[in-house]
Amino acid sequence: MISIQYKKQTKISERASVDRNNTDCHWSWGSIIWTSVGWSVSVGLGLLCCIYVATLHENDLWFSNIKEVEREISFRTECGLYYSYYKQMLQAPSIRLFELIHDNLTESKRTINLLQRMNIYQEVFLSVLYRLLPVQSYLEPVYFYIYTVFSLQAVYVIALYLTAWLLSGSWLAGALAGVWYILNRIDTTRVEFTISLRENWSLPFFALQVATITCYLRPQLTVLQQKVMVWLMYVTTFCFCLTWQFNQFILLVQALIIYTLDCTDFLSTKQVTTLYLVQVCGLLSVWLLQFCNSMILGSLVLSFIVATLFVRHCQTGLKTGSFLVRLGKILLHTVIVLLLTFTINYLAKKALQLKSDEHIFKFIKSKFGFGMTRDFDAGLYLCEEAFGVLPLDTLDRLGGTLLLYPYMLTLLLLIDVTVQWKSLWKLEMYVLLSTHYKICTCFRCLLFYSHFLYGCVLSLFRMKYIWTGHMCAVAAFGVCGTEIWTLIFNTLRCNSKSLVRVLVTYAVPLAMMGCLYYKFWPKLMEELSELREFYDPDTVELMTWISTKTSKQAVFAGSMQLLAGIKLCTDKDLRERTRQVYQVYARRPPEEVHEILRAVGADYVVLENSICFERRHRRGCRLRDLLDLANGHIMDGPGENEPDLVASPHQRFCEAMKTDSPAYTGLFTRTFQNKTFHVYKLKKKRKKGNPKSSEPSAPQ
């Protein structure tokens, strides 16, 4: 009986695939016009998103009317650092990479290869492009830079549009996904105020990668189409990895999802191998461009892929036997893969002498409750809002735009199909009845990244910018996909195919877009009408003083935010240097601080009241608290302290410096101050005969 049913279902599936091929090969004029309209709408929505964020950026800062120094200050924290390399390349007399490969300006007393250390190839490419294009006469370099980043938002929207279109078969799903992305701007992007962040460069390419993978997983692709998709997957993966330093962690989660889909028979062996090799080729290409960056070879994702491919090659017959036998084989297979992964990764890091990601593992350990840490670098991550748990008001906002509910419904149906997979396993997943075949194929594409994105958001708030964007495509598929509606109507025992077709293709998405237009169009117009202006006189005054009153060779020490020292997370030695410079906010004697600053080559030190007297974070997460814990000292203010912490005999340096005590004025000279910043110049170290008794004592 089973064999007869098997053959019957095979014939039905083959007949359905032939019908789909015949339909694809003979396009009518109506379908050509309808598809052209779909592509036009995708471009229109992309341009709309680009203009929208560009207008918000202009209205928030009055960017076109502020001074050059104010424009550069508006690139906050690491954004300013990345933009400075673009500016440096443009100010050079010709296109030269030598200054970036042998950079001695970023870190005092050290020459580093910026192209190896940081992901700044986009700045290099953009500076070269600005020189070559005939736009210098009417477009300033800063506008060329920010407009390029805003244009990538158009690429992002188009990629999500195409993903929803591919999943559902209707470009109205893509239009709905694009509308949702724009309406949920607060939770989908922060590009309008963090222009240069690496994620704003990389996430559009990641969305393109997901779109190409979705297309690659579609059945009945010709050999030529498969080759084109593989190359597109490689190009998008390469661009994603080249433009963001966190690419390894995203690809690791992606590789785990590929592994899960392989074990559960949702992907074929060829598809799994291809997806793994695309990831490896993308990472190795970036490794070459970054001058053989050892951190890539020591990444956990490469170790995992090598272990997976090796174990799968050696362990045959994984997908044979009864359900319980298969489950046992998969569990054993998983244990072997994980053990081999950590072994390979450990040996690779030992061979390459890598210790740059130790703080990340300490962060993960504390994040998931496996003991607290006093490590300064891990503490910075733990206390940063971007690495916190997703706040609940995010879900309220997503529900308000009608995005959350179809997304959750789609996930529930996805879980239902996944659970039913156990009973379908005996019938071989790919030879089911035509309706089941189409459902499983679409869910196969959907499974690839919905679980991936859902897992990310559960752990980190910062990952919501990956999750919410693709959430729009998944929800749009749920609204417009015939497979979802077929399941719903079958449950309700309503078998009218014409009703389903009309309802899905036109009525539901158009009704939802009409509702969204009625509810949010006035709010968008009100938001676009709000005009603000950049105002930061203290920082402008500081930057003006530095550029006019100090030499170009002067070296400044200060906070990461002020000096754009985001390099903290890429180099262990630099992290240690950063921690040492931050001792200006700890309870340390002036002689030690002076010696630390001299060791890093500083001529001036900039103290910020916003850090010294910080109140934004809770006790235990203020920068001075993290320093006290790392130094083994009791924290300020009321509250509990761990029993092994001791009281420091010294005052906090940034506070005591302002008392003008001889112990401090003998080593530092105040050269600039305003309400926010105090700048001191380091003197030559005084003779040992000077007494130390003049140092003020710590308050009891």
XYZ file of C-alpha atoms in Angstrom:
700
model
C 0.000 0.000 0.000
C 2.762 2.425 0.888
C 4.671 1.706 -2.339
C 1.525 2.329 -4.429
C 0.880 5.594 -2.592
C 4.533 6.516 -2.994
C 4.413 6.027 -6.792
C 1.150 7.895 -7.083
C 2.512 10.869 -5.163
C 5.704 10.833 -7.249
C 3.668 11.041 -10.474
C 1.555 13.862 -9.092
C 4.656 15.782 -7.989
C 6.360 15.249 -11.348
C 3.210 16.382 -13.167
C 2.996 19.487 -10.963
C 6.666 20.320 -11.609
C 6.144 19.935 -15.386
C 3.152 22.264 -15.210
C 5.245 24.811 -13.310
C 8.026 24.567 -15.900
C 5.566 25.047 -18.768
C 4.070 28.038 -16.993
C 7.505 29.570 -16.364
C 8.631 29.108 -19.962
C 5.584 30.773 -21.611
C 5.065 34.257 -20.256
C 2.001 36.174 -21.364
C 1.990 39.914 -21.963
C -0.136 40.324 -18.879
C 2.394 38.543 -16.652
C 5.253 40.580 -18.158
C 3.452 43.844 -17.429
C 2.487 42.669 -13.925
C 6.103 41.659 -13.163
C 7.407 44.985 -14.528
C 5.015 46.822 -12.237
C 6.324 44.715 -9.336
C 9.935 45.660 -10.077
C 8.971 49.323 -10.411
C 7.218 49.259 -7.039
C 10.305 47.701 -5.425
C 12.539 50.483 -6.749
C 9.993 53.103 -5.741
C 9.776 51.803 -2.160
C 13.565 51.640 -1.939
C 13.924 55.253 -3.083
C 11.146 56.295 -0.701
C 13.007 54.750 2.255
C 16.267 56.392 1.146
C 14.665 59.855 0.879
C 12.845 59.327 4.170
C 15.961 58.637 6.278
C 17.949 61.355 4.456
C 15.233 63.900 5.261
C 15.130 62.843 8.915
C 18.909 63.235 9.135
C 18.754 66.724 7.603
C 15.839 67.854 9.772
C 17.411 66.537 12.973
C 20.788 68.258 12.539
C 20.129 70.983 9.930
C 23.126 69.333 8.337
C 23.229 71.592 5.286
C 23.591 74.742 7.391
C 26.112 73.802 10.117
C 29.869 74.276 10.018
C 32.314 71.659 8.810
C 33.556 70.960 12.345
C 29.970 70.478 13.539
C 29.260 68.067 10.686
C 32.268 65.998 11.681
C 31.310 66.053 15.373
C 27.871 64.741 14.393
C 29.617 61.481 13.403
C 29.557 60.231 16.980
C 31.978 57.688 18.529
C 33.349 55.149 16.039
C 31.377 56.725 13.195
C 33.799 59.641 13.285
C 36.778 57.306 13.208
C 35.561 55.521 10.079
C 34.708 58.773 8.344
C 38.167 60.159 9.151
C 39.792 57.479 6.968
C 37.523 58.444 4.063
C 38.538 62.076 4.576
C 42.202 61.093 4.885
C 42.081 59.262 1.551
C 40.488 62.266 -0.168
C 43.002 64.741 1.265
C 45.941 62.677 -0.006
C 47.443 64.018 -3.272
C 46.738 60.718 -5.019
C 45.152 57.303 -4.425
C 47.542 55.672 -1.979
C 47.008 52.794 0.411
C 50.458 53.018 1.962
C 49.311 55.409 4.705
C 46.555 53.004 5.701
C 48.794 49.943 5.608
C 51.466 51.738 7.678
C 49.360 53.965 9.933
C 51.071 55.652 12.896
C 48.384 58.228 13.682
C 45.617 56.072 15.155
C 47.708 54.605 17.971
C 50.562 56.466 19.583
C 54.008 54.872 19.307
C 52.647 52.042 17.150
C 52.383 51.461 13.413
C 49.409 49.331 12.416
C 47.819 48.046 9.212
C 44.350 49.587 9.212
C 43.144 47.434 6.334
C 44.013 44.365 8.383
C 42.772 45.685 11.714
C 39.474 47.302 10.695
C 36.695 46.887 8.155
C 37.260 50.116 6.228
C 37.421 48.906 2.638
C 34.105 50.665 2.045
C 35.719 54.013 2.908
C 38.618 53.222 0.579
C 36.268 52.247 -2.251
C 34.093 55.321 -1.722
C 37.054 57.726 -1.719
C 38.341 56.226 -4.981
C 34.856 56.401 -6.490
C 34.488 60.066 -5.507
C 37.767 60.888 -7.241
C 36.767 59.084 -10.430
C 33.174 60.309 -10.793
C 32.511 63.843 -12.123
C 30.633 64.944 -8.996
C 33.225 67.083 -7.175
C 31.875 70.334 -8.614
C 28.385 70.023 -7.122
C 28.554 67.381 -4.359
C 30.690 67.758 -1.250
C 32.611 64.670 -0.048
C 30.544 64.405 3.140
C 27.293 64.346 1.152
C 28.662 61.727 -1.234
C 29.447 59.597 1.819
C 26.120 59.913 3.651
C 24.029 59.621 0.473
C 25.807 56.367 -0.358
C 24.909 54.933 3.052
C 21.314 56.114 2.706
C 21.177 54.543 -0.764
C 22.082 51.208 0.791
C 18.822 51.445 2.701
C 17.107 51.351 -0.681
C 19.047 48.170 -1.445
C 17.945 46.751 1.907
C 14.255 47.403 1.191
C 14.512 45.966 -2.329
C 16.192 42.819 -0.948
C 13.405 42.289 1.593
C 10.866 42.986 -1.132
C 12.377 40.305 -3.360
C 12.530 37.798 -0.495
C 8.836 38.227 0.277
C 8.045 38.055 -3.440
C 10.008 34.831 -3.873
C 8.364 33.194 -0.874
C 4.790 34.137 -1.665
C 4.819 34.421 -5.449
C 3.173 37.876 -5.306
C 4.952 41.217 -5.464
C 2.208 42.642 -3.258
C 3.915 40.742 -0.434
C 7.114 42.597 -1.263
C 5.256 45.903 -1.218
C 3.793 45.060 2.188
C 7.241 44.091 3.488
C 8.698 47.407 2.267
C 5.891 49.419 3.845
C 6.351 47.607 7.146
C 10.103 48.235 7.080
C 9.575 51.984 6.648
C 6.830 52.272 9.266
C 8.914 50.354 11.836
C 12.018 52.495 11.234
C 12.769 52.833 14.954
C 13.173 49.060 15.219
C 14.548 48.257 11.752
C 17.392 50.748 11.387
C 19.264 53.532 13.140
C 21.073 54.766 10.053
C 19.841 58.368 10.285
C 21.912 59.041 13.439
C 24.686 56.403 13.202
C 25.582 56.726 9.533
C 29.048 55.161 9.528
C 28.303 52.137 11.718
C 29.468 48.972 10.027
C 26.029 47.362 10.296
C 24.553 50.053 8.042
C 26.973 48.954 5.330
C 26.677 45.213 5.843
C 23.021 44.463 6.610
C 21.820 45.405 3.098
C 24.260 42.817 1.714
C 23.054 40.310 4.290
C 19.473 40.893 3.137
C 20.616 40.320 -0.446
C 22.323 37.106 0.650
C 19.088 35.863 2.241
C 17.185 36.736 -0.946
C 19.657 34.803 -3.112
C 19.555 31.809 -0.743
C 15.744 31.863 -0.856
C 15.926 31.825 -4.661
C 18.581 29.099 -4.643
C 16.373 26.837 -2.493
C 13.487 27.077 -4.925
C 12.850 23.837 -6.837
C 13.184 23.307 -10.586
C 16.065 25.753 -11.141
C 18.099 25.016 -14.238
C 21.810 24.281 -13.948
C 22.652 27.753 -15.245
C 20.271 29.399 -12.770
C 21.809 27.433 -9.899
C 25.315 28.562 -10.900
C 24.181 32.175 -11.091
C 22.583 31.922 -7.643
C 25.719 30.370 -6.155
C 27.851 33.201 -7.509
C 25.403 35.789 -6.217
C 25.425 34.103 -2.806
C 29.208 34.277 -2.771
C 29.333 37.951 -3.794
C 26.754 39.019 -1.204
C 28.386 36.917 1.527
C 31.772 38.393 0.655
C 30.453 41.984 0.793
C 28.678 41.257 4.087
C 31.846 39.831 5.656
C 34.079 42.605 4.302
C 32.012 45.433 5.745
C 31.309 44.263 9.338
C 33.630 42.893 11.993
C 30.806 40.862 13.597
C 30.269 38.798 10.450
C 31.799 35.676 12.048
C 29.126 35.492 14.752
C 26.242 36.026 12.317
C 27.616 33.392 9.942
C 28.099 30.992 12.858
C 24.405 31.157 13.737
C 23.595 30.803 10.047
C 25.825 27.734 9.815
C 24.068 26.211 12.826
C 20.724 26.701 11.068
C 22.070 25.031 7.917
C 23.259 22.162 10.094
C 19.812 21.833 11.721
C 18.032 21.825 8.366
C 20.494 19.228 7.095
C 19.895 16.923 10.046
C 16.110 17.241 9.707
C 16.190 16.556 5.967
C 14.836 19.927 4.868
C 17.894 20.515 2.640
C 19.624 18.186 0.232
C 23.267 17.203 0.666
C 24.280 19.269 -2.364
C 22.504 22.364 -1.061
C 24.080 22.061 2.371
C 27.585 21.591 0.976
C 27.129 24.541 -1.377
C 25.923 26.849 1.398
C 28.840 25.874 3.637
C 31.394 26.372 0.854
C 29.938 29.781 0.013
C 30.489 30.845 3.619
C 34.041 29.486 3.637
C 34.935 31.131 0.326
C 33.518 34.453 1.493
C 35.506 34.373 4.737
C 38.739 33.297 3.038
C 38.393 36.048 0.443
C 38.114 38.610 3.216
C 41.068 36.936 4.953
C 43.185 37.590 1.870
C 42.032 41.196 1.501
C 42.713 41.850 5.180
C 46.328 40.772 4.786
C 45.815 37.282 6.229
C 43.954 38.403 9.330
C 44.509 35.562 11.783
C 41.220 36.241 13.622
C 39.292 34.917 10.617
C 41.205 31.630 10.570
C 40.625 31.330 14.308
C 36.898 32.012 14.036
C 34.469 29.486 15.450
C 32.391 29.384 12.253
C 35.296 28.074 10.151
C 36.074 25.425 12.749
C 32.422 24.393 12.832
C 32.121 24.084 9.046
C 35.324 22.034 8.782
C 34.157 19.733 11.590
C 30.680 19.333 10.094
C 31.885 18.461 6.602
C 34.500 16.045 7.929
C 32.140 14.181 10.286
C 29.381 14.005 7.689
C 31.821 12.517 5.187
C 32.936 9.864 7.669
C 29.543 9.128 9.244
C 27.330 7.666 6.515
C 23.746 6.457 6.847
C 22.738 9.358 9.092
C 19.281 9.680 7.532
C 18.329 6.005 7.425
C 16.282 3.883 9.823
C 13.228 4.513 11.942
C 12.494 7.823 13.623
C 14.106 6.871 16.958
C 17.169 5.432 15.209
C 17.577 8.618 13.185
C 17.150 10.749 16.289
C 19.866 8.800 18.097
C 22.206 9.098 15.123
C 21.617 12.857 14.919
C 22.336 13.339 18.640
C 25.563 11.342 18.398
C 26.480 13.185 15.208
C 25.908 16.549 16.908
C 28.051 15.663 19.924
C 30.922 14.566 17.682
C 30.650 17.733 15.562
C 30.682 20.043 18.592
C 33.636 18.269 20.209
C 35.605 18.387 16.979
C 34.664 22.052 16.461
C 36.032 23.175 19.813
C 39.123 21.007 19.369
C 39.903 22.492 15.961
C 39.227 26.004 17.219
C 41.428 25.518 20.289
C 44.323 24.169 18.228
C 43.937 26.940 15.638
C 44.060 29.649 18.296
C 47.058 28.040 19.941
C 48.886 27.842 16.631
C 47.970 31.420 15.681
C 48.468 32.716 19.259
C 45.015 34.320 19.293
C 43.565 35.747 22.504
C 41.535 38.607 21.057
C 38.100 37.135 21.748
C 38.609 36.049 25.359
C 36.464 38.943 26.587
C 33.624 37.838 24.296
C 33.467 34.393 25.902
C 33.566 36.023 29.347
C 30.688 38.232 28.253
C 28.657 35.233 27.006
C 29.382 33.328 30.211
C 28.096 36.153 32.389
C 25.245 36.995 30.020
C 23.690 33.566 30.420
C 24.196 33.381 34.179
C 27.302 31.182 34.434
C 28.998 33.398 37.000
C 29.784 37.098 37.192
C 32.981 38.605 35.900
C 35.109 41.563 36.928
C 36.769 41.722 33.542
C 36.666 45.347 32.420
C 36.077 44.646 28.709
C 33.338 42.077 29.352
C 31.736 44.491 31.812
C 31.528 47.184 29.142
C 29.511 44.819 26.950
C 27.291 43.592 29.774
C 26.359 47.146 30.769
C 25.797 48.400 27.228
C 22.131 48.756 26.292
C 22.794 47.425 22.789
C 23.745 44.043 24.278
C 20.809 43.844 26.651
C 17.628 41.806 26.282
C 15.031 43.091 23.835
C 12.715 45.500 25.711
C 9.012 44.684 25.733
C 7.984 48.050 24.278
C 9.542 46.883 21.003
C 6.838 44.239 20.692
C 4.180 46.857 21.464
C 5.425 49.036 18.594
C 5.596 46.070 16.209
C 2.065 45.098 17.166
C 0.863 48.644 16.575
C 1.924 48.453 12.910
C 0.131 45.078 12.458
C 3.488 43.399 11.853
C 3.762 41.192 14.920
C 0.497 39.274 14.565
C 0.890 37.830 11.039
C 4.520 37.099 11.876
C 3.571 35.101 14.971
C 0.801 33.299 13.063
C 3.282 32.354 10.351
C 5.706 31.044 12.951
C 2.984 28.991 14.619
C 2.045 27.405 11.301
C 5.730 26.811 10.671
C 6.039 25.013 14.008
C 2.935 22.963 13.194
C 4.407 21.828 9.870
C 7.719 21.061 11.564
C 5.985 18.892 14.160
C 4.049 17.067 11.449
C 7.367 16.351 9.738
C 7.747 13.299 11.983
C 4.716 11.624 10.374
C 5.736 12.799 6.901
C 9.283 11.474 7.214
C 8.309 7.947 6.187
C 6.867 9.210 2.894
C 10.078 11.037 1.874
C 9.659 14.796 2.145
C 10.121 15.588 -1.518
C 7.477 13.265 -3.041
C 4.375 14.340 -1.147
C 1.147 15.468 -2.733
C 1.461 18.654 -4.779
C 0.048 20.933 -2.051
C 2.257 19.425 0.637
C 5.232 19.630 -1.725
C 4.759 23.371 -2.233
C 4.205 23.950 1.493
C 7.373 22.083 2.473
C 9.427 23.865 -0.199
C 8.368 27.312 0.973
C 8.817 26.398 4.623
C 12.232 25.022 3.754
C 13.211 28.516 2.559
C 11.454 30.142 5.510
C 13.026 27.856 8.086
C 16.482 28.856 6.916
C 16.416 32.311 8.363
C 13.277 32.657 10.529
C 14.729 30.425 13.263
C 18.072 32.173 12.820
C 16.644 35.647 13.292
C 14.303 34.570 16.087
C 17.216 33.049 18.006
C 19.289 36.186 17.674
C 16.667 38.501 19.116
C 16.195 36.352 22.220
C 19.760 37.050 23.295
C 20.766 40.548 22.226
C 18.939 43.832 21.802
C 21.392 44.939 19.098
C 20.445 41.957 16.913
C 16.915 43.299 16.545
C 18.048 45.283 13.525
C 18.648 41.959 11.764
C 15.492 40.347 13.087
C 12.917 43.083 12.481
C 13.935 43.708 8.876
C 13.453 40.085 7.835
C 10.450 39.846 10.116
C 8.720 42.131 7.580
C 9.388 39.625 4.764
C 8.198 36.649 6.846
C 5.003 38.421 7.913
C 4.303 39.538 4.333
C 4.709 35.922 3.200
C 2.185 34.899 5.831
C -0.331 37.447 4.571
C 0.126 36.877 0.830
C 1.363 33.288 0.572
C -1.183 30.870 -0.874
C 0.272 28.027 1.200
C -0.606 29.732 4.485
C -4.117 30.582 3.367
C -4.607 27.071 1.967
C -3.836 25.621 5.392
C -6.216 28.053 7.064
C -9.076 27.391 4.639
C -8.528 23.642 4.781
C -8.844 23.882 8.550
C -12.095 25.820 8.106
C -13.164 23.314 5.393
C -13.554 26.045 2.814
C -12.250 24.760 -0.543
C -13.037 27.658 -2.897
C -9.849 28.146 -4.924
C -11.079 31.346 -6.591
C -11.866 32.841 -3.187
C -8.379 32.017 -1.926
C -6.763 33.475 -5.030
C -8.667 36.767 -4.885
C -8.394 37.076 -1.121
C -4.650 36.440 -1.012
C -3.543 38.217 -4.152
C -5.502 41.422 -3.786
C -7.891 41.899 -0.908
C -5.841 41.171 2.219
C -2.565 42.958 1.392
C -4.377 45.949 -0.127
C -6.670 46.189 2.889
C -3.716 46.071 5.273
C -1.787 48.706 3.309
C -4.892 50.910 3.252
C -5.247 50.567 7.011
C -1.557 51.366 7.545
C -1.817 54.403 5.261
C -4.834 55.730 7.136
C -3.181 55.217 10.529
C 0.429 56.246 9.920
C 0.555 58.702 7.009
C -0.347 61.720 9.216
C 2.271 60.634 11.756
C 4.944 60.363 9.061
C 4.125 63.850 7.773
C 4.273 65.229 11.298
C 7.633 63.533 11.881
C 9.060 64.944 8.657
C 7.876 68.441 9.592
C 9.805 68.511 12.890
C 12.931 70.681 12.534
C 15.860 70.582 14.951
C 19.443 71.833 14.916
C 22.801 70.399 15.921
C 23.891 71.934 19.226
C 27.009 70.863 21.075
C 28.965 74.038 21.864
C 31.308 72.438 24.402
C 32.582 69.802 21.950
C 32.845 72.391 19.161
C 34.862 74.640 21.475
C 37.162 71.746 22.406
C 37.755 70.706 18.802
C 38.388 74.303 17.752
C 40.914 74.741 20.544
C 42.703 71.511 19.657
C 42.948 72.449 15.957
C 44.172 76.000 16.628
C 46.152 75.842 19.880
C 47.986 72.501 19.734
C 50.504 71.051 17.333
C 49.527 68.491 14.718
C 51.882 66.001 16.380
C 50.177 66.261 19.777
C 48.843 62.994 21.211
C 45.617 62.981 23.250
C 44.381 60.401 25.730
C 40.709 60.135 26.666
C 37.539 58.110 26.465
C 36.650 55.823 23.570
C 33.585 57.932 22.811
C 35.637 61.085 22.457
C 38.571 59.580 20.599
C 36.503 57.066 18.589
C 38.435 54.145 20.017
C 36.075 51.397 18.916
C 39.143 49.263 18.141
C 38.724 47.988 21.678
C 37.059 44.768 20.481
C 39.637 43.754 17.868
C 43.007 43.737 19.587
C 43.976 42.435 23.011
C 46.994 44.741 23.400
C 44.895 47.739 22.432
C 42.155 46.730 24.875
C 44.770 46.706 27.606
C 46.035 50.149 26.527
C 42.465 51.451 26.582
C 41.851 50.047 30.057
C 45.042 51.675 31.267
C 44.073 55.085 29.842
C 40.703 54.800 31.580
C 42.537 54.751 34.908
C 42.093 58.535 34.874
C 38.564 57.757 36.137
C 39.709 55.258 38.766
C 41.107 55.659 42.277
C 44.791 55.768 41.395
C 47.671 58.003 42.629
C 48.745 60.795 40.245
C 52.226 59.328 39.768
C 50.817 56.031 38.439
C 48.388 57.776 36.085
C 51.141 60.053 34.812
C 53.373 57.046 34.177
C 50.572 55.187 32.338
C 49.839 58.157 30.067
C 53.520 58.663 29.310
C 53.851 54.979 28.467
C 51.194 55.277 25.754
C 52.829 58.431 24.397
C 50.164 60.957 25.444
C 50.904 64.690 25.567
C 47.429 65.711 26.763
C 44.651 64.005 28.712
C 40.980 64.962 28.267
C 38.705 64.439 31.278
C 34.922 64.418 30.805
C 32.505 65.348 33.559
C 29.856 63.123 31.982
C 32.047 60.100 32.766
C 33.602 61.218 36.029
C 30.178 62.046 37.543
C 28.112 59.621 35.476
C 24.555 58.899 36.583
C 23.033 57.433 33.413
C 23.874 53.815 34.285
C 22.971 51.991 37.454
C 25.510 51.296 40.191
C 27.869 48.583 38.984
C 27.612 49.661 35.345
C 29.108 53.130 35.559
C 32.543 53.295 34.003
C 34.135 54.215 37.314
C 32.446 51.188 38.942
C 33.819 48.827 36.281
C 37.288 50.235 36.878
C 36.926 49.884 40.660
C 35.857 46.245 40.298
C 38.720 45.474 37.922
C 41.143 47.111 40.381
C 39.643 45.298 43.376
C 38.232 48.466 44.984
C 34.879 49.190 46.644
C 32.410 51.040 44.407
C 31.008 54.498 45.136
C 27.605 55.093 46.685
C 25.269 53.044 48.836
C 24.895 49.411 48.009
C 26.476 46.020 48.538
C 30.059 45.173 47.656
C 31.701 41.792 47.336
C 33.556 40.871 50.541
C 37.024 40.675 48.969
C 36.908 44.259 47.655
C 38.934 46.825 49.601
C 38.745 50.600 49.976
C 41.268 52.496 47.887
C 43.604 54.845 49.789
C 43.462 57.344 46.919
C 40.884 59.776 45.653
C 39.343 59.349 42.236
C 41.846 60.896 39.849
C 39.382 62.869 37.704
C 37.894 64.504 40.835
C 41.148 65.145 42.689
C 42.733 66.684 39.585
C 40.391 69.669 39.859
C 41.558 70.496 43.408
C 44.856 71.874 42.035
C 46.788 70.050 44.739
C 50.587 70.201 44.355
C 50.658 66.409 43.909
C 48.723 66.942 40.664
C 49.878 70.368 39.466
C 53.446 69.105 39.641
C 52.628 66.527 36.966
C 49.776 68.129 34.977
C 48.963 71.635 33.749
C 45.401 72.669 32.940
C 45.342 74.083 29.404
C 41.619 74.103 28.569
C 38.290 73.764 30.325
C 34.589 74.345 29.836
C 31.429 72.920 31.393
C 32.040 69.459 29.920
C 35.763 68.975 29.264
C 39.012 69.564 31.141
C 42.279 69.208 29.232
C 45.624 68.811 31.014
C 49.095 68.760 29.557
C 51.544 66.225 30.955
C 54.713 67.616 32.483
C 58.003 65.841 32.779
C 58.070 63.611 35.821
C 59.231 65.376 38.948
C 62.228 64.259 40.931
C 61.929 61.501 43.482
C 62.841 63.897 46.324
C 59.472 65.609 46.151
C 57.188 64.520 48.975
C 53.924 62.726 48.332
C 52.257 63.950 51.515
C 50.559 66.769 49.624
C 48.210 64.360 47.857
C 44.717 64.724 49.289
C 43.502 61.725 51.159
C 40.505 59.697 50.112
C 37.266 60.516 51.861
C 36.210 57.982 54.450
